[in-house]
Short mmCIF file of C-alpha atoms and ligand atoms in Angstrom, two decimals:
data_model
loop_
_atom_site.label_atom_id
_atom_site.label_comp_id
_atom_site.label_asym_id
_atom_site.label_seq_id
_atom_site.Cartn_x
_atom_site.Cartn_y
_atom_site.Cartn_z
CA UNK Q 1355 279.08 13.30 331.10
CA UNK Q 1356 277.65 16.15 329.03
CA UNK Q 1357 274.24 15.62 327.45
CA UNK Q 1358 274.65 13.47 324.33
CA UNK Q 1359 273.05 15.65 321.67
CA UNK Q 1360 273.76 13.16 318.91
CA UNK Q 1361 271.70 10.34 320.43
CA UNK Q 1362 269.30 9.19 317.72
CA UNK Q 1363 266.73 7.88 320.18
CA UNK Q 1364 263.92 10.37 320.89
CA UNK Q 1365 263.94 11.86 324.35
CA UNK Q 1366 261.86 10.02 326.96
CA UNK Q 1367 261.72 13.18 329.05
CA UNK Q 1368 259.90 11.68 332.04
CA UNK Q 1369 261.82 8.42 332.24
CA UNK Q 1370 263.19 7.58 335.70
CA UNK Q 1371 266.33 6.37 333.92
CA UNK Q 1372 267.15 9.84 332.60
CA UNK Q 1373 270.66 10.95 333.62
CA UNK Q 1374 271.18 14.01 335.82
CA UNK Q 1375 272.64 16.15 333.04
CA UNK Q 1376 269.70 15.58 330.71
CA UNK Q 1377 267.27 16.35 333.55
CA UNK Q 1378 269.15 19.57 334.24
CA UNK Q 1379 269.08 20.36 330.54
CA UNK Q 1380 265.28 20.10 330.48
CA UNK Q 1381 264.89 22.19 333.64
CA UNK Q 1382 266.95 24.96 332.09
CA UNK Q 1383 265.81 24.91 328.49
CA UNK Q 1384 263.18 27.31 327.17
CA UNK Q 1385 259.93 25.75 325.95
CA UNK Q 1386 258.86 25.78 322.26
CA UNK Q 1387 262.26 24.53 321.09
CA UNK Q 1388 262.03 20.76 321.50
CA UNK Q 1389 258.29 20.76 321.11
CA UNK Q 1390 256.01 23.45 319.67
CA UNK Q 1391 254.14 25.49 322.28
CA UNK Q 1392 250.57 26.54 321.56
CA UNK Q 1393 250.70 30.12 320.28
CA UNK Q 1394 247.33 30.62 318.60
CA UNK Q 1395 247.60 34.14 320.02
CA UNK Q 1396 251.07 35.57 319.95
CA UNK Q 1397 252.75 38.83 320.82
CA UNK Q 1398 256.30 39.42 319.62
CA UNK Q 1399 258.07 42.32 321.34
CA UNK Q 1400 261.33 43.80 320.04
CA UNK Q 1401 263.36 45.52 322.73
CA UNK Q 1402 266.50 47.60 323.06
CA UNK Q 1403 268.11 47.86 326.51
CA UNK Q 1404 270.65 50.75 326.66
CA UNK Q 1405 271.74 50.07 330.26
CA UNK Q 1406 273.70 46.97 331.25
CA UNK Q 1407 272.50 46.62 334.85
CA UNK Q 1408 268.87 47.45 334.12
CA UNK Q 1409 268.73 45.21 331.06
CA UNK Q 1410 270.15 42.31 333.01
CA UNK Q 1411 267.84 42.84 335.98
CA UNK Q 1412 264.81 42.96 333.68
CA UNK Q 1413 265.68 39.66 331.98
CA UNK Q 1414 266.45 38.04 335.35
CA UNK Q 1415 263.02 39.05 336.69
CA UNK Q 1416 261.36 37.85 333.49
CA UNK Q 1417 263.04 34.44 333.73
CA UNK Q 1418 262.37 33.93 337.42
CA UNK Q 1419 258.76 35.09 337.48
CA UNK Q 1420 257.26 34.45 334.04
CA UNK Q 1421 259.17 31.78 332.13
CA UNK Q 1422 258.68 28.05 332.43
CA UNK Q 1423 261.12 25.31 331.46
CA UNK Q 1424 260.88 22.78 328.64
CA UNK Q 1425 260.16 20.13 331.26
CA UNK Q 1426 257.24 22.09 332.73
CA UNK Q 1427 255.88 22.58 329.25
CA UNK Q 1428 256.06 18.84 328.47
CA UNK Q 1429 254.34 18.08 331.79
CA UNK Q 1430 251.60 20.61 330.98
CA UNK Q 1431 250.94 18.91 327.64
CA UNK Q 1432 250.71 15.55 329.43
CA UNK Q 1433 248.28 17.04 332.00
CA UNK Q 1434 246.15 18.66 329.31
CA UNK Q 1435 245.93 15.34 327.46
CA UNK Q 1436 244.76 13.69 330.68
CA UNK Q 1437 241.97 16.27 331.06
CA UNK Q 1438 243.69 18.17 333.86
CA UNK Q 1439 243.10 21.58 332.28
CA UNK Q 1440 245.08 23.91 330.05
CA UNK Q 1441 248.69 24.90 330.69
CA UNK Q 1442 250.22 28.29 331.34
CA UNK Q 1443 251.20 30.84 328.67
CA UNK Q 1444 254.55 30.68 326.92
CA UNK Q 1445 257.16 33.37 327.43
CA UNK Q 1446 260.32 33.00 325.36
CA UNK Q 1447 263.39 35.20 324.99
CA UNK Q 1448 265.95 35.58 322.25
CA UNK Q 1449 269.01 37.85 322.40
CA UNK Q 1450 270.81 39.24 319.34
CA UNK Q 1451 274.58 39.64 319.10
CA UNK Q 1452 274.09 43.40 319.67
CA UNK Q 1453 271.95 42.51 322.68
CA UNK Q 1454 274.70 40.40 324.24
CA UNK Q 1455 277.08 43.31 323.87
CA UNK Q 1456 274.55 45.67 325.42
CA UNK Q 1457 274.17 43.25 328.34
CA UNK Q 1458 277.86 43.68 329.09
CA UNK Q 1459 279.48 40.83 327.15
CA UNK Q 1460 282.67 41.85 325.40
CA UNK Q 1461 283.22 41.54 321.67
CA UNK Q 1462 285.63 38.67 322.47
CA UNK Q 1463 282.95 36.97 324.53
CA UNK Q 1464 280.40 37.16 321.73
CA UNK Q 1465 282.94 35.50 319.43
CA UNK Q 1466 282.54 32.34 321.51
CA UNK Q 1467 279.26 31.77 319.67
CA UNK Q 1468 280.21 29.25 317.01
CA UNK Q 1469 277.77 30.49 314.42
CA UNK Q 1470 279.23 33.17 312.12
CA UNK Q 1471 275.77 34.08 310.86
CA UNK Q 1472 274.62 34.90 314.39
CA UNK Q 1473 277.78 36.93 314.97
CA UNK Q 1474 277.05 38.94 311.79
CA UNK Q 1475 273.35 39.61 312.45
CA UNK Q 1476 270.70 39.59 309.72
CA UNK Q 1477 271.44 43.06 308.35
CA UNK Q 1478 274.89 41.93 307.21
CA UNK Q 1479 273.60 38.77 305.53
CA UNK Q 1480 271.29 40.25 302.87
CA UNK Q 1481 273.62 39.37 299.98
CA UNK Q 1482 273.96 35.72 301.06
CA UNK Q 1483 270.22 35.05 301.06
CA UNK Q 1484 269.15 37.64 298.46
CA UNK Q 1485 267.13 39.64 300.96
CA UNK Q 1486 265.91 43.14 300.07
CA UNK Q 1487 268.31 45.91 301.13
CA UNK Q 1488 267.94 46.95 304.78
CA UNK Q 1489 266.64 50.41 303.72
CA UNK Q 1490 263.56 48.64 302.36
CA UNK Q 1491 262.82 46.79 305.60
CA UNK Q 1492 260.18 48.05 308.01
CA UNK Q 1493 261.57 50.63 310.43
CA UNK Q 1494 261.51 48.37 313.50
CA UNK Q 1495 263.91 45.96 311.83
CA UNK Q 1496 266.22 48.66 310.53
CA UNK Q 1497 267.02 49.52 314.13
CA UNK Q 1498 269.37 47.66 316.45
CA UNK Q 1499 267.23 45.06 318.16
CA UNK Q 1500 268.67 43.60 321.36
CA UNK Q 1501 266.04 41.09 322.36
CA UNK Q 1502 262.82 39.51 321.25
CA UNK Q 1503 260.18 38.45 323.76
CA UNK Q 1504 257.57 35.94 322.62
CA UNK Q 1505 254.29 35.63 324.52
CA UNK Q 1506 251.94 32.91 323.35
CA UNK Q 1507 248.78 31.15 324.46
CA UNK Q 1508 245.66 29.42 323.17
CA UNK Q 1509 243.60 32.45 324.29
CA UNK Q 1510 244.09 36.16 323.72
CA UNK Q 1511 243.36 37.29 327.29
CA UNK Q 1512 246.40 35.77 329.00
CA UNK Q 1513 248.67 37.10 326.23
CA UNK Q 1514 247.31 40.63 326.67
CA UNK Q 1515 247.69 40.49 330.46
CA UNK Q 1516 251.25 39.16 330.35
CA UNK Q 1517 252.20 41.65 327.67
CA UNK Q 1518 251.01 44.51 329.91
CA UNK Q 1519 252.92 43.15 332.90
CA UNK Q 1520 256.11 42.63 330.93
CA UNK Q 1521 255.97 46.06 329.29
CA UNK Q 1522 255.17 47.61 332.67
CA UNK Q 1523 258.34 46.06 334.06
CA UNK Q 1524 260.57 47.30 331.22
CA UNK Q 1525 263.09 49.76 332.72
CA UNK Q 1526 263.01 53.45 331.76
CA UNK Q 1527 266.30 53.04 329.92
CA UNK Q 1528 264.90 50.35 327.59
CA UNK Q 1529 262.82 50.93 324.46
CA UNK Q 1530 260.09 48.90 322.85
CA UNK Q 1531 261.15 49.16 319.19
CA UNK Q 1532 258.15 47.40 317.76
CA UNK Q 1533 255.66 44.61 318.12
CA UNK Q 1534 254.07 41.95 315.92
CA UNK Q 1535 250.82 40.19 316.71
CA UNK Q 1536 250.39 36.65 315.46
CA UNK Q 1537 247.07 34.89 315.18
CA UNK Q 1538 246.55 31.30 314.14
CA UNK Q 1539 244.17 30.44 311.29
CA UNK Q 1540 242.47 27.09 310.78
CA UNK Q 1541 240.60 25.44 307.93
CA UNK Q 1542 237.22 23.71 308.46
CA UNK Q 1543 239.08 20.44 309.24
CA UNK Q 1544 240.75 22.23 312.16
CA UNK Q 1545 244.26 22.17 310.69
CA UNK Q 1546 246.47 25.24 311.01
CA UNK Q 1547 246.90 27.06 307.69
CA UNK Q 1548 248.95 29.91 306.26
CA UNK Q 1549 247.58 32.83 304.23
CA UNK Q 1550 247.69 31.14 300.81
CA UNK Q 1551 245.23 28.70 302.37
CA UNK Q 1552 247.52 25.63 302.73
CA UNK Q 1553 247.92 23.47 305.82
CA UNK Q 1554 251.18 24.48 307.49
CA UNK Q 1555 253.36 23.25 310.32
CA UNK Q 1556 252.69 19.57 309.68
CA UNK Q 1557 256.18 18.37 308.88
CA UNK Q 1558 258.55 18.92 311.78
CA UNK Q 1559 261.62 17.29 313.22
CA UNK Q 1560 260.42 15.55 316.39
CA UNK Q 1561 262.68 15.24 319.41
CA UNK Q 1562 260.39 13.94 322.14
CA UNK Q 1563 259.29 10.30 322.39
CA UNK Q 1564 255.62 11.17 323.09
CA UNK Q 1565 255.38 12.85 319.69
CA UNK Q 1566 257.44 10.32 317.74
CA UNK Q 1567 255.34 7.43 319.06
CA UNK Q 1568 252.19 8.92 317.53
CA UNK Q 1569 253.59 9.05 313.98
CA UNK Q 1570 253.59 6.33 311.33
CA UNK Q 1571 257.18 5.90 310.11
CA UNK Q 1572 257.35 3.36 307.33
CA UNK Q 1573 258.94 5.72 304.83
CA UNK Q 1574 260.05 8.85 306.65
CA UNK Q 1575 261.60 8.93 310.10
CA UNK Q 1576 260.39 12.08 311.89
CA UNK Q 1577 262.70 11.52 314.89
CA UNK Q 1578 265.76 13.76 315.03
CA UNK Q 1579 268.66 14.03 317.45
CA UNK Q 1580 268.84 17.08 319.73
CA UNK Q 1581 271.88 18.18 317.73
CA UNK Q 1582 269.50 19.53 315.05
CA UNK Q 1583 268.28 22.16 317.45
CA UNK Q 1584 270.40 22.50 320.62
CA UNK Q 1585 273.84 23.85 321.32
CA UNK Q 1586 275.59 24.42 324.65
CA UNK Q 1587 274.83 27.92 325.96
CA UNK Q 1588 278.33 29.45 326.07
CA UNK Q 1589 277.50 31.95 328.84
CA UNK Q 1590 275.47 29.67 331.10
CA UNK Q 1591 276.93 28.52 334.44
CA UNK Q 1592 277.39 24.99 333.06
CA UNK Q 1593 277.28 24.74 329.25
CA UNK Q 1594 277.49 20.95 329.53
CA UNK Q 1595 273.94 20.85 330.85
CA UNK Q 1596 272.59 24.32 329.95
CA UNK Q 1597 271.54 24.66 326.33
CA UNK Q 1598 270.11 27.15 323.94
CA UNK Q 1599 269.11 27.42 320.30
CA UNK Q 1600 269.58 29.93 317.50
CA UNK Q 1601 266.30 31.56 316.53
CA UNK Q 1602 265.70 33.05 313.11
CA UNK Q 1603 262.88 35.59 312.90
CA UNK Q 1604 261.66 36.93 309.55
CA UNK Q 1605 258.55 38.93 308.77
CA UNK Q 1606 257.37 37.56 305.40
CA UNK Q 1607 254.55 39.44 303.73
CA UNK Q 1608 252.32 37.41 301.41
CA UNK Q 1609 250.61 38.84 298.37
CA UNK Q 1610 247.69 36.43 298.47
CA UNK Q 1611 245.86 38.00 295.52
CA UNK Q 1612 248.90 37.56 293.27
CA UNK Q 1613 249.41 33.97 294.44
CA UNK Q 1614 245.78 33.10 293.69
CA UNK Q 1615 246.10 34.68 290.22
CA UNK Q 1616 249.23 32.61 289.65
CA UNK Q 1617 247.41 29.40 290.66
CA UNK Q 1618 244.58 30.25 288.25
CA UNK Q 1619 246.88 31.20 285.36
CA UNK Q 1620 249.05 28.13 285.81
CA UNK Q 1621 245.97 25.87 285.80
CA UNK Q 1622 244.81 27.63 282.59
CA UNK Q 1623 248.16 27.38 280.85
CA UNK Q 1624 248.41 23.65 281.61
CA UNK Q 1625 244.82 23.12 280.52
CA UNK Q 1626 243.80 21.71 283.90
CA UNK Q 1627 240.07 21.16 284.24
CA UNK Q 1628 237.64 20.74 287.14
CA UNK Q 1629 239.05 19.19 290.29
CA UNK Q 1630 242.43 18.82 288.57
CA UNK Q 1631 242.90 22.60 288.73
CA UNK Q 1632 243.88 22.28 292.39
CA UNK Q 1633 247.07 20.64 291.17
CA UNK Q 1634 248.46 23.99 289.95
CA UNK Q 1635 248.90 25.40 293.46
CA UNK Q 1636 249.95 22.00 294.77
CA UNK Q 1637 252.84 21.97 292.28
CA UNK Q 1638 254.08 25.24 293.80
CA UNK Q 1639 253.74 24.13 297.44
CA UNK Q 1640 254.25 20.36 297.09
CA UNK Q 1641 251.06 19.69 299.06
CA UNK Q 1642 247.42 20.35 298.26
CA UNK Q 1643 245.61 22.95 300.35
CA UNK Q 1644 244.37 20.22 302.69
CA UNK Q 1645 247.97 19.06 303.17
CA UNK Q 1646 247.86 15.95 300.95
CA UNK Q 1647 251.41 15.45 299.60
CA UNK Q 1648 251.41 15.84 295.80
CA UNK Q 1649 253.98 13.10 295.43
CA UNK Q 1650 251.46 10.62 296.88
CA UNK Q 1651 248.17 11.70 295.30
CA UNK Q 1652 246.92 13.50 292.20
CA UNK Q 1653 243.94 14.91 294.13
CA UNK Q 1654 243.37 16.08 297.71
CA UNK Q 1655 242.76 12.97 299.79
CA UNK Q 1656 241.13 14.43 302.91
CA UNK Q 1657 241.58 12.81 306.32
CA UNK Q 1658 244.61 13.18 308.56
CA UNK Q 1659 247.48 15.09 306.92
CA UNK Q 1660 250.11 12.57 305.79
CA UNK Q 1661 253.78 13.03 306.53
CA UNK Q 1662 255.12 9.49 306.13
CA UNK Q 1663 256.50 9.84 302.63
CA UNK Q 1664 259.62 10.45 300.55
CA UNK Q 1665 260.18 11.63 296.98
CA UNK Q 1666 262.21 8.53 296.07
CA UNK Q 1667 259.69 7.26 293.51
CA UNK Q 1668 259.09 10.69 292.00
CA UNK Q 1669 261.18 11.93 289.05
CA UNK Q 1670 259.43 15.29 289.20
CA UNK Q 1671 256.40 14.16 287.22
CA UNK Q 1672 254.27 14.13 290.38
CA UNK Q 1673 255.77 16.79 292.65
CA UNK Q 1674 258.12 19.18 290.81
CA UNK Q 1675 261.63 19.43 292.27
CA UNK Q 1676 260.93 23.11 292.92
CA UNK Q 1677 257.78 22.50 295.03
CA UNK Q 1678 258.27 24.30 298.36
CA UNK Q 1679 258.21 21.22 300.59
CA UNK Q 1680 260.48 19.28 298.22
CA UNK Q 1681 263.00 22.13 298.03
CA UNK Q 1682 263.07 22.66 301.77
CA UNK Q 1683 263.15 18.96 302.68
CA UNK Q 1684 264.19 16.62 299.84
CA UNK Q 1685 263.93 13.81 302.44
CA UNK Q 1686 266.45 11.42 300.85
CA UNK Q 1687 269.34 13.56 302.13
CA UNK Q 1688 270.00 16.70 304.16
CA UNK Q 1689 268.52 15.64 307.50
CA UNK Q 1690 271.05 17.84 309.27
CA UNK Q 1691 269.48 20.89 307.58
CA UNK Q 1692 266.00 20.27 309.00
CA UNK Q 1693 265.02 22.88 311.61
CA UNK Q 1694 262.16 23.29 314.08
CA UNK Q 1695 259.68 25.74 312.52
CA UNK Q 1696 257.69 27.73 315.05
CA UNK Q 1697 256.16 30.59 313.02
CA UNK Q 1698 252.73 32.15 313.18
CA UNK Q 1699 250.54 33.96 310.68
CA UNK Q 1700 249.85 37.68 311.07
CA UNK Q 1701 247.29 40.11 309.70
CA UNK Q 1702 243.49 40.33 309.68
CA UNK Q 1703 241.41 38.99 306.77
CA UNK Q 1704 237.87 39.79 305.74
CA UNK Q 1705 237.71 36.69 303.49
CA UNK Q 1706 238.05 32.98 304.29
CA UNK Q 1707 241.59 31.93 303.29
CA UNK Q 1708 240.68 28.31 302.51
CA UNK Q 1709 237.67 28.83 300.22
CA UNK Q 1710 237.47 29.28 296.43
CA UNK Q 1711 236.74 33.03 296.31
CA UNK Q 1712 238.24 34.81 293.30
CA UNK Q 1713 241.66 36.49 293.54
CA UNK Q 1714 240.10 40.01 293.55
CA UNK Q 1715 238.68 39.29 296.99
CA UNK Q 1716 242.08 38.43 298.44
CA UNK Q 1717 244.50 40.74 300.27
CA UNK Q 1718 247.57 41.87 298.35
CA UNK Q 1719 249.56 42.88 301.46
CA UNK Q 1720 249.53 43.46 305.23
CA UNK Q 1721 249.21 39.72 305.88
CA UNK Q 1722 251.85 37.02 306.05
CA UNK Q 1723 254.00 34.78 308.15
CA UNK Q 1724 256.10 35.64 311.19
CA UNK Q 1725 258.60 32.98 310.21
CA UNK Q 1726 260.48 31.57 313.19
CA UNK Q 1727 262.68 28.52 313.44
CA UNK Q 1728 265.09 27.10 315.99
CA UNK Q 1729 268.47 25.96 314.67
CA UNK Q 1730 271.68 24.45 315.97
CA UNK Q 1731 273.42 26.29 313.12
CA UNK Q 1732 271.98 29.26 311.23
CA UNK Q 1733 274.69 28.83 308.64
CA UNK Q 1734 274.04 25.14 308.09
CA UNK Q 1735 270.27 25.16 308.45
CA UNK Q 1736 268.19 28.29 307.83
CA UNK Q 1737 270.67 30.09 305.57
CA UNK Q 1738 271.68 26.92 303.78
CA UNK Q 1739 268.04 26.07 303.08
CA UNK Q 1740 267.22 29.57 301.85
CA UNK Q 1741 270.39 30.12 299.82
CA UNK Q 1742 271.48 26.74 298.50
CA UNK Q 1743 268.07 25.17 298.08
CA UNK Q 1744 265.23 27.73 297.82
CA UNK Q 1745 267.11 30.44 295.89
CA UNK Q 1746 268.92 27.96 293.65
CA UNK Q 1747 267.14 27.16 290.35
CA UNK Q 1748 269.48 24.23 289.70
CA UNK Q 1749 269.13 22.44 293.04
CA UNK Q 1750 268.81 18.64 292.64
CA UNK Q 1751 268.18 18.93 288.88
CA UNK Q 1752 269.29 21.66 286.47
CA UNK Q 1753 266.77 24.36 285.52
CA UNK Q 1754 263.97 23.27 287.84
CA UNK Q 1755 263.57 26.80 289.16
CA UNK Q 1756 263.49 28.74 292.40
CA UNK Q 1757 261.24 27.75 295.27
CA UNK Q 1758 258.02 29.40 293.97
CA UNK Q 1759 256.94 30.31 297.53
CA UNK Q 1760 260.08 31.63 299.21
CA UNK Q 1761 262.78 31.72 296.53
CA UNK Q 1762 264.53 35.10 296.27
CA UNK Q 1763 266.65 36.50 293.44
CA UNK Q 1764 266.10 36.84 289.69
CA UNK Q 1765 263.84 34.13 288.36
CA UNK Q 1766 265.28 34.39 284.89
CA UNK Q 1767 265.33 30.78 283.67
CA UNK Q 1768 262.24 29.08 282.25
CA UNK Q 1769 260.75 25.94 283.78
CA UNK Q 1770 258.44 23.09 282.79
CA UNK Q 1771 255.60 21.51 284.72
CA UNK Q 1772 254.19 17.96 284.35
CA UNK Q 1773 250.99 18.20 282.30
CA UNK Q 1774 249.48 15.02 283.69
CA UNK Q 1775 250.25 13.79 287.22
CA UNK Q 1776 252.82 11.00 287.11
CA UNK Q 1777 253.22 11.08 283.31
CA UNK Q 1778 256.43 12.14 281.52
CA UNK Q 1779 254.83 14.73 279.24
CA UNK Q 1780 256.02 18.19 280.28
CA UNK Q 1781 254.69 21.65 279.42
CA UNK Q 1782 256.59 23.96 277.10
CA UNK Q 1783 259.16 26.03 279.00
CA UNK Q 1784 257.47 28.94 280.69
CA UNK Q 1785 258.58 31.85 282.88
CA UNK Q 1786 258.80 31.03 286.57
CA UNK Q 1787 255.93 32.29 288.69
CA UNK Q 1788 256.63 35.76 290.14
CA UNK Q 1789 257.67 36.24 293.77
CA UNK Q 1790 254.71 36.73 296.11
CA UNK Q 1791 256.49 36.58 299.48
CA UNK Q 1792 258.47 39.66 300.52
CA UNK Q 1793 260.84 39.81 303.43
CA UNK Q 1794 260.06 42.93 305.51
CA UNK Q 1795 262.80 42.53 308.09
CA UNK Q 1796 264.07 40.25 310.80
CA UNK Q 1797 266.96 39.30 313.05
CA UNK Q 1798 268.99 36.37 314.30
CA UNK Q 1799 268.73 35.62 318.01
CA UNK Q 1800 270.00 33.08 320.50
CA UNK Q 1801 267.40 31.65 322.88
CA UNK Q 1802 269.58 31.18 325.97
CA UNK Q 1803 269.11 28.71 328.79
CA UNK Q 1804 267.02 29.74 331.76
CA UNK Q 1805 270.15 29.20 333.87
CA UNK Q 1806 271.84 32.05 332.01
CA UNK Q 1807 268.86 34.38 332.35
CA UNK Q 1808 268.30 33.61 336.05
CA UNK Q 1809 271.94 34.33 336.80
CA UNK Q 1810 272.14 37.69 335.07
C1 HEM S 1016 256.51 23.49 304.85
C2 HEM S 1016 254.28 27.56 303.47
C3 HEM S 1016 258.29 30.08 304.51
C4 HEM S 1016 260.67 25.95 305.20
C5 HEM S 1016 255.55 24.37 304.41
C6 HEM S 1016 254.20 24.04 304.06
C7 HEM S 1016 253.57 25.17 303.68
C8 HEM S 1016 254.53 26.24 303.78
C9 HEM S 1016 252.14 25.33 303.22
C10 HEM S 1016 253.57 22.63 304.10
C11 HEM S 1016 253.24 22.19 305.49
C12 HEM S 1016 254.22 21.24 306.10
O1 HEM S 1016 254.75 20.37 305.40
O2 HEM S 1016 254.43 21.34 307.31
C13 HEM S 1016 255.18 28.59 303.65
C14 HEM S 1016 254.89 29.99 303.38
C15 HEM S 1016 256.01 30.69 303.69
C16 HEM S 1016 257.02 29.74 304.13
C17 HEM S 1016 253.57 30.51 302.84
C18 HEM S 1016 256.27 32.18 303.63
C19 HEM S 1016 255.34 33.10 303.73
C20 HEM S 1016 259.31 29.19 304.73
C21 HEM S 1016 260.70 29.51 304.93
C22 HEM S 1016 261.36 28.35 305.09
C23 HEM S 1016 260.40 27.29 305.02
C24 HEM S 1016 261.28 30.93 304.94
C25 HEM S 1016 262.84 28.13 305.31
C26 HEM S 1016 263.80 28.81 304.72
C27 HEM S 1016 259.74 24.96 305.23
C28 HEM S 1016 260.04 23.58 305.59
C29 HEM S 1016 258.85 22.88 305.48
C30 HEM S 1016 257.83 23.82 305.06
C31 HEM S 1016 261.40 23.03 306.01
C32 HEM S 1016 258.63 21.40 305.77
C33 HEM S 1016 259.04 20.56 304.61
C34 HEM S 1016 258.96 19.10 304.98
O3 HEM S 1016 259.61 18.72 305.97
O4 HEM S 1016 258.30 18.36 304.28
N1 HEM S 1016 255.73 25.73 304.22
N2 HEM S 1016 256.48 28.50 304.08
N3 HEM S 1016 259.16 27.82 304.79
N4 HEM S 1016 258.41 25.06 304.93
FE1 HEM S 1016 257.46 26.76 304.45
#
């Protein structure tokens, strides 16, 4: 029996009752897909192979000597929790459609990937998601990328060492096209944040029982079937038990200074005073900086970051329909669109991203998010979310506007904001806030099973 990806019950990965196929799936799946791997320090290497035999041999060596399985990762987390020391670094691999061809798979072969978006590659999808033209992307991404190698750890040292070893093993025929360095940022409460200063990475689809058990779930069920994130790996020895996941990578630059000016100007235009001024930014993101969901509270609540909520009792007078987290997860429908976000922030800052310094002290470029997410369908998840939800000013309700954080395309219609939290009185129509996140390039990859890589 193939692994049942549609099973709604979260995976009890260490249960003695687990069937042989599911065990084999876990032994052959890359980490960081079912459960986030620590990647406080991250190196992202973009590679081009140019020689079938050498490219294959390199990936085979990488998989057999440096990559662990999803099961090993889950065991390491268990051991760490029990005080048995930290785990090993993460090494992940994604291959683009051009990469599969360069590794010797025929055009016909590559067509066996179900996902048309993957088969196109990101450069041919700019119109669908309103991305900037490829000529405006950074040079690395304008080139034909064959593979991405992710190296992550809680500490910088192991990442640097592994990076050296992996690059040292790259065959002469291959090229390193570029590299990104990610570096986690935390607020004083210890929560991971992005460059605008907001807690990020809190809301995730959870697949593993250990994680689901820790969450309150009165309103929102964080447990998702494996079918949100896994597909059979078409080139693995046994696709019934060897799985992979589509990986979207996008470098998203954030103009923090502009975003902070927008927060200030919006608070001014709505006449928000004192502590209530924080609500301006929260209406754009859907959460306050400390992660408090705007649909639940009119002020930041502090304490653990809530995720057990829906928007069912909110007609837009608390959290606007356009708020980033409401756009990207309306919660009352669209569960099949939810994807496993695994990004990391990039870029050095001289200022403290979470404090109240004025906009002039904020960076206007060179910092942002290395957006990454695992999908079972790029067409039905990442692209659907970006195109049909974030870029669509009429999603859910007419004329509510683009996603103010990630929406792309002309923001020509005017929008209204609630003047008082939870009250029907709306502002006069005003122009949508300008775009402050710019896509600098990216690619679609498939993160294959270890069984595929070991057998190359
Ligand atoms: C959640 C920021 C890009 C999809 C969040 C949160 C923040 C945030 C602060 C709230 C934390 C949480 O609920 O986990 C950003 C920034 C981005 C960015 C600054 C770009 C620089 C994207 C993109 C997508 C996306 C490109 C997908 C197309 C989501 C989703 C959630 C989320 C699905 C969780 C919503 C939920 O389940 O409640 N983001 N994000 N984000 N973001 Fe983004």
